[in-house]
PDB file of C-alpha atoms in Angstrom:
ATOM      1  CA  ALA A   1     102.662 127.652  65.456  1.00 75.00           C
ATOM      2  CA  LEU A   2     100.096 125.422  66.270  1.00 81.00           C
ATOM      3  CA  ALA A   3     102.060 122.235  65.820  1.00 80.00           C
ATOM      4  CA  LYS A   4     104.887 123.476  67.838  1.00 81.00           C
ATOM      5  CA  HIS A   5     102.199 123.985  70.283  1.00 79.00           C
ATOM      6  CA  LEU A   6     100.874 120.538  70.635  1.00 79.00           C
ATOM      7  CA  MET A   7     104.576 118.760  70.051  1.00 76.00           C
ATOM      8  CA  VAL A   8     103.356 117.417  66.720  1.00 79.00           C
ATOM      9  CA  ASP A   9     104.762 117.564  62.970  1.00 82.00           C
ATOM     10  CA  PRO A  10     103.410 120.270  60.910  1.00 84.00           C
ATOM     11  CA  GLU A  11     103.990 117.805  57.865  1.00 86.00           C
ATOM     12  CA  ILE A  12     100.584 115.914  59.084  1.00 86.00           C
ATOM     13  CA  LEU A  13      98.501 119.093  59.880  1.00 87.00           C
ATOM     14  CA  SER A  14      95.958 120.555  57.305  1.00 88.00           C
ATOM     15  CA  PHE A  15      92.773 122.781  57.573  1.00 90.00           C
ATOM     16  CA  VAL A  16      89.942 121.931  56.129  1.00 92.00           C
ATOM     17  CA  VAL A  17      87.061 124.500  54.775  1.00 91.00           C
ATOM     18  CA  LYS A  18      83.504 123.942  53.627  1.00 89.00           C
ATOM     19  CA  GLN A  19      82.881 125.547  49.942  1.00 87.00           C
ATOM     20  CA  GLY A  20      79.776 125.066  48.864  1.00 87.00           C
ATOM     21  CA  CYS A  21      78.708 121.561  49.365  1.00 90.00           C
ATOM     22  CA  THR A  22      82.204 119.941  49.452  1.00 90.00           C
ATOM     23  CA  MET A  23      85.407 120.411  51.551  1.00 89.00           C
ATOM     24  CA  ARG A  24      88.584 121.761  50.543  1.00 90.00           C
ATOM     25  CA  LYS A  25      91.770 121.438  51.855  1.00 90.00           C
ATOM     26  CA  GLN A  26      93.350 125.428  52.280  1.00 88.00           C
ATOM     27  CA  ASN A  27      97.144 126.014  50.618  1.00 86.00           C
ATOM     28  CA  ASP A  28      99.800 127.194  53.135  1.00 82.00           C
ATOM     29  CA  VAL A  29      99.189 131.007  51.297  1.00 88.00           C
ATOM     30  CA  GLU A  30      95.340 131.193  52.272  1.00 86.00           C
ATOM     31  CA  GLU A  31      94.029 133.361  55.104  1.00 88.00           C
ATOM     32  CA  VAL A  32      92.893 130.527  57.178  1.00 83.00           C
ATOM     33  CA  GLY A  33      89.698 130.738  56.295  1.00 84.00           C
ATOM     34  CA  ARG A  34      86.654 132.025  59.599  1.00 86.00           C
ATOM     35  CA  VAL A  35      85.234 128.090  60.124  1.00 90.00           C
ATOM     36  CA  VAL A  36      87.952 125.481  59.945  1.00 89.00           C
ATOM     37  CA  THR A  37      88.599 121.329  60.584  1.00 90.00           C
ATOM     38  CA  VAL A  38      91.799 120.913  61.746  1.00 89.00           C
ATOM     39  CA  LYS A  39      92.768 117.772  60.379  1.00 89.00           C
ATOM     40  CA  GLY A  40      95.587 115.575  61.802  1.00 86.00           C
ATOM     41  CA  ILE A  41      94.800 116.302  65.675  1.00 84.00           C
ATOM     42  CA  LYS A  42      92.943 114.367  68.060  1.00 82.00           C
ATOM     43  CA  SER A  43      92.392 117.330  70.091  1.00 82.00           C
ATOM     44  CA  PHE A  44      93.959 120.874  70.937  1.00 80.00           C
ATOM     45  CA  LYS A  45      95.749 119.316  74.361  1.00 80.00           C
ATOM     46  CA  MET A  46      99.704 118.549  73.643  1.00 74.00           C
ATOM     47  CA  GLU A  47     100.068 114.866  72.781  1.00 68.00           C
ATOM     48  CA  LYS A  48     102.566 113.311  75.038  1.00 70.00           C
ATOM     49  CA  HIS A  49     105.534 112.377  73.087  1.00 67.00           C
ATOM     50  CA  LYS A  50     105.891 108.823  72.248  1.00 70.00           C
ATOM     51  CA  TRP A  51     109.554 107.242  72.314  1.00 70.00           C
ATOM     52  CA  PRO A  52     111.167 104.897  69.895  1.00 73.00           C
ATOM     53  CA  HIS A  53     111.965 102.726  73.597  1.00 76.00           C
ATOM     54  CA  PRO A  54     110.705 102.511  76.783  1.00 83.00           C
ATOM     55  CA  THR A  55     112.176 104.496  79.804  1.00 90.00           C
ATOM     56  CA  ALA A  56     114.456 102.425  81.779  1.00 93.00           C
ATOM     57  CA  VAL A  57     114.362 102.443  85.749  1.00 95.00           C
ATOM     58  CA  ILE A  58     117.679 100.979  87.353  1.00 96.00           C
ATOM     59  CA  GLY A  59     116.004  98.834  90.471  1.00 95.00           C
ATOM     60  CA  ALA A  60     113.347  98.437  91.926  1.00 95.00           C
ATOM     61  CA  GLY A  61     113.951  99.800  95.758  1.00 94.00           C
ATOM     62  CA  TYR A  62     111.844 102.413  97.200  1.00 90.00           C
ATOM     63  CA  HIS A  63     112.618 105.047  95.084  1.00 92.00           C
ATOM     64  CA  GLY A  64     112.980 102.781  92.267  1.00 95.00           C
ATOM     65  CA  LEU A  65     109.274 101.486  92.911  1.00 94.00           C
ATOM     66  CA  LYS A  66     108.066 105.030  93.922  1.00 92.00           C
ATOM     67  CA  THR A  67     109.205 106.141  90.073  1.00 94.00           C
ATOM     68  CA  CYS A  68     107.370 103.399  88.110  1.00 95.00           C
ATOM     69  CA  MET A  69     104.361 103.949  90.692  1.00 92.00           C
ATOM     70  CA  MET A  70     104.366 107.659  89.312  1.00 90.00           C
ATOM     71  CA  TYR A  71     104.561 106.289  85.650  1.00 92.00           C
ATOM     72  CA  ALA A  72     101.678 104.351  86.282  1.00 92.00           C
ATOM     73  CA  LYS A  73      99.377 106.848  87.853  1.00 89.00           C
ATOM     74  CA  SER A  74     100.372 108.851  84.687  1.00 87.00           C
ATOM     75  CA  GLY A  75      98.572 105.760  82.596  1.00 88.00           C
ATOM     76  CA  ASP A  76     102.024 105.522  80.934  1.00 88.00           C
ATOM     77  CA  HIS A  77     103.085 102.084  80.980  1.00 90.00           C
ATOM     78  CA  ASP A  78     106.171 102.137  78.611  1.00 90.00           C
ATOM     79  CA  PHE A  79     108.390 101.848  81.309  1.00 93.00           C
ATOM     80  CA  VAL A  80     110.955  98.582  82.470  1.00 94.00           C
ATOM     81  CA  CYS A  81     112.472  98.603  85.531  1.00 96.00           C
ATOM     82  CA  PHE A  82     115.726  96.531  85.986  1.00 96.00           C
ATOM     83  CA  ASP A  83     116.546  94.947  89.410  1.00 96.00           C
ATOM     84  CA  ARG A  84     119.010  92.620  90.487  1.00 96.00           C
ATOM     85  CA  TYR A  85     117.212  91.217  92.982  1.00 96.00           C
ATOM     86  CA  ASN A  86     113.963  88.647  92.390  1.00 96.00           C
ATOM     87  CA  ARG A  87     111.595  90.737  94.589  1.00 96.00           C
ATOM     88  CA  VAL A  88     110.753  94.597  94.690  1.00 95.00           C
ATOM     89  CA  GLY A  89     113.006  96.018  97.755  1.00 93.00           C
ATOM     90  CA  GLY A  90     116.544  97.014  96.634  1.00 92.00           C
ATOM     91  CA  TYR A  91     119.885  96.189  98.177  1.00 93.00           C
ATOM     92  CA  CYS A  92     118.753  98.492 101.622  1.00 90.00           C
ATOM     93  CA  TRP A  93     115.912  95.847 102.253  1.00 90.00           C
ATOM     94  CA  ILE A  94     117.100  92.768 100.482  1.00 93.00           C
ATOM     95  CA  THR A  95     120.796  92.674 101.159  1.00 93.00           C
ATOM     96  CA  ALA A  96     122.182  95.171 103.718  1.00 92.00           C
ATOM     97  CA  ALA A  97     118.909  94.416 106.114  1.00 90.00           C
ATOM     98  CA  ASN A  98     118.894  91.628 108.494  1.00 91.00           C
ATOM     99  CA  LYS A  99     116.011  89.770 110.003  1.00 86.00           C
ATOM    100  CA  HIS A 100     115.709  92.182 113.162  1.00 89.00           C
ATOM    101  CA  SER A 101     116.022  95.503 110.985  1.00 87.00           C
ATOM    102  CA  LYS A 102     113.488  97.883 111.497  1.00 84.00           C
ATOM    103  CA  LEU A 103     112.561 100.880 109.758  1.00 80.00           C
ATOM    104  CA  GLN A 104     114.017 103.698 112.328  1.00 77.00           C
ATOM    105  CA  THR A 105     112.124 106.316 110.802  1.00 70.00           C
ATOM    106  CA  GLU A 106     108.306 107.923 110.773  1.00 62.00           C
ATOM    107  CA  PHE A 107     106.621 105.331 108.907  1.00 54.00           C
ATOM    108  CA  GLY A 108     105.031 108.093 106.827  1.00 58.00           C
ATOM    109  CA  ALA A 109     108.821 108.796 105.501  1.00 61.00           C
ATOM    110  CA  PHE A 110     108.911 105.505 104.606  1.00 65.00           C
ATOM    111  CA  HIS A 111     105.734 104.821 102.907  1.00 70.00           C
ATOM    112  CA  VAL A 112     105.204 104.202  99.346  1.00 73.00           C
ATOM    113  CA  TRP A 113     102.626 106.253  99.365  1.00 68.00           C
ATOM    114  CA  TRP A 114     103.424 109.429 100.816  1.00 70.00           C
ATOM    115  CA  GLY A 115     103.648 112.636  99.626  1.00 69.00           C
ATOM    116  CA  GLU A 116     101.519 115.530  97.512  1.00 69.00           C
ATOM    117  CA  GLU A 117     101.203 113.513  94.742  1.00 67.00           C
ATOM    118  CA  MET A 118      99.296 110.526  96.269  1.00 67.00           C
ATOM    119  CA  LEU A 119      97.041 112.183  98.141  1.00 61.00           C
ATOM    120  CA  GLN A 120      93.719 111.440  96.570  1.00 63.00           C
ATOM    121  CA  GLU A 121      94.618 107.512  97.379  1.00 65.00           C
ATOM    122  CA  ASN A 122      94.214 105.295 100.287  1.00 64.00           C
ATOM    123  CA  CYS A 123      96.656 102.763  99.829  1.00 62.00           C
ATOM    124  CA  HIS A 124      94.302 100.156 102.552  1.00 60.00           C
ATOM    125  CA  PHE A 125      97.793  99.139 103.495  1.00 60.00           C
ATOM    126  CA  PRO A 126      99.303  98.454 106.145  1.00 62.00           C
ATOM    127  CA  GLY A 127      96.766  96.724 108.596  1.00 64.00           C
ATOM    128  CA  LYS A 128      97.068  97.251 112.816  1.00 67.00           C
ATOM    129  CA  GLU A 129      99.760  94.225 112.810  1.00 68.00           C
ATOM    130  CA  TRP A 130     102.703  96.989 111.231  1.00 69.00           C
ATOM    131  CA  GLY A 131     103.487  98.643 114.396  1.00 69.00           C
ATOM    132  CA  ILE A 132     105.338 101.955 114.889  1.00 72.00           C
ATOM    133  CA  TRP A 133     108.721 100.553 113.448  1.00 78.00           C
ATOM    134  CA  PRO A 134     108.185  97.840 111.123  1.00 81.00           C
ATOM    135  CA  ARG A 135     110.672  95.346 110.418  1.00 85.00           C
ATOM    136  CA  LYS A 136     111.992  94.158 107.120  1.00 89.00           C
ATOM    137  CA  GLU A 137     109.507  91.520 105.935  1.00 89.00           C
ATOM    138  CA  LYS A 138     107.203  93.638 106.691  1.00 86.00           C
ATOM    139  CA  VAL A 139     108.675  96.768 104.803  1.00 86.00           C
ATOM    140  CA  LEU A 140     109.243  94.175 101.609  1.00 90.00           C
ATOM    141  CA  GLU A 141     105.562  93.255 102.258  1.00 88.00           C
ATOM    142  CA  HIS A 142     104.855  96.941 101.895  1.00 86.00           C
ATOM    143  CA  PHE A 143     106.707  97.441  98.554  1.00 90.00           C
ATOM    144  CA  HIS A 144     105.468  93.854  96.999  1.00 93.00           C
ATOM    145  CA  PHE A 145     101.744  94.746  98.023  1.00 89.00           C
ATOM    146  CA  ALA A 146     102.263  98.767  96.236  1.00 88.00           C
ATOM    147  CA  ALA A 147     103.748  96.819  92.749  1.00 92.00           C
ATOM    148  CA  GLU A 148     100.894  94.784  93.002  1.00 92.00           C
ATOM    149  CA  ARG A 149      98.555  97.213  93.185  1.00 89.00           C
ATOM    150  CA  TYR A 150     100.283  99.882  90.549  1.00 90.00           C
ATOM    151  CA  GLY A 151     100.378  96.623  87.837  1.00 93.00           C
ATOM    152  CA  ILE A 152     103.781  97.502  87.395  1.00 94.00           C
ATOM    153  CA  LEU A 153     105.560  93.669  88.385  1.00 95.00           C
ATOM    154  CA  PRO A 154     105.618  92.951  84.634  1.00 95.00           C
ATOM    155  CA  ASN A 155     107.629  95.927  83.850  1.00 95.00           C
ATOM    156  CA  ILE A 156     110.040  95.057  86.045  1.00 96.00           C
ATOM    157  CA  ARG A 157     113.105  92.439  84.932  1.00 96.00           C
ATOM    158  CA  PHE A 158     114.030  90.590  88.424  1.00 96.00           C
ATOM    159  CA  ARG A 159     117.484  89.088  88.443  1.00 96.00           C
ATOM    160  CA  CYS A 160     118.599  91.586  85.990  1.00 94.00           C
ATOM    161  CA  ASN A 161     121.841  93.590  86.864  1.00 92.00           C
ATOM    162  CA  VAL A 162     122.711  96.267  85.186  1.00 92.00           C
ATOM    163  CA  THR A 163     126.419  97.145  84.738  1.00 93.00           C
ATOM    164  CA  SER A 164     126.836  99.673  82.326  1.00 91.00           C
ATOM    165  CA  ILE A 165     124.577 102.567  80.377  1.00 87.00           C
ATOM    166  CA  ASP A 166     124.631 103.499  76.628  1.00 85.00           C
ATOM    167  CA  THR A 167     122.954 106.544  76.082  1.00 78.00           C
ATOM    168  CA  ILE A 168     121.235 106.486  72.071  1.00 73.00           C
ATOM    169  CA  GLY A 169     120.081 109.502  70.593  1.00 63.00           C
TER     170      GLY A 169
END
């Protein structure tokens, strides 16, 4: 039950009791001692599952960037993001938008620091030059700033167009 709760392999757990001046591993058929040391775990908190391969994020637009930021914020840098372009921003802001395109919603709803999970952070961006409805280059600048700030640029494979995916496992 303990192994299942902690999400660890039961074969690595052992219960050790002090017997006289030595320590002895308890057998499975014995009653658990009054004072035991559990070997094979770091703590009684659930361990994060370590996958044999990184998590893949497709696209470094708004949602891909936000997903990568959330992984990084949780301390998980075992992910890779694939994007067909040479920078963050995605199709909407790199291809579809032209130099005159503006963000046509209130800034907060499109800010990558927007949302309850980001309430404790202060991104220090944008500055006063942002304006109410920023143009394409300012939005792309904001995305790049966020990617740098979270240290996720090394996890992004730019100029990598994903055309198909095979699920393994």
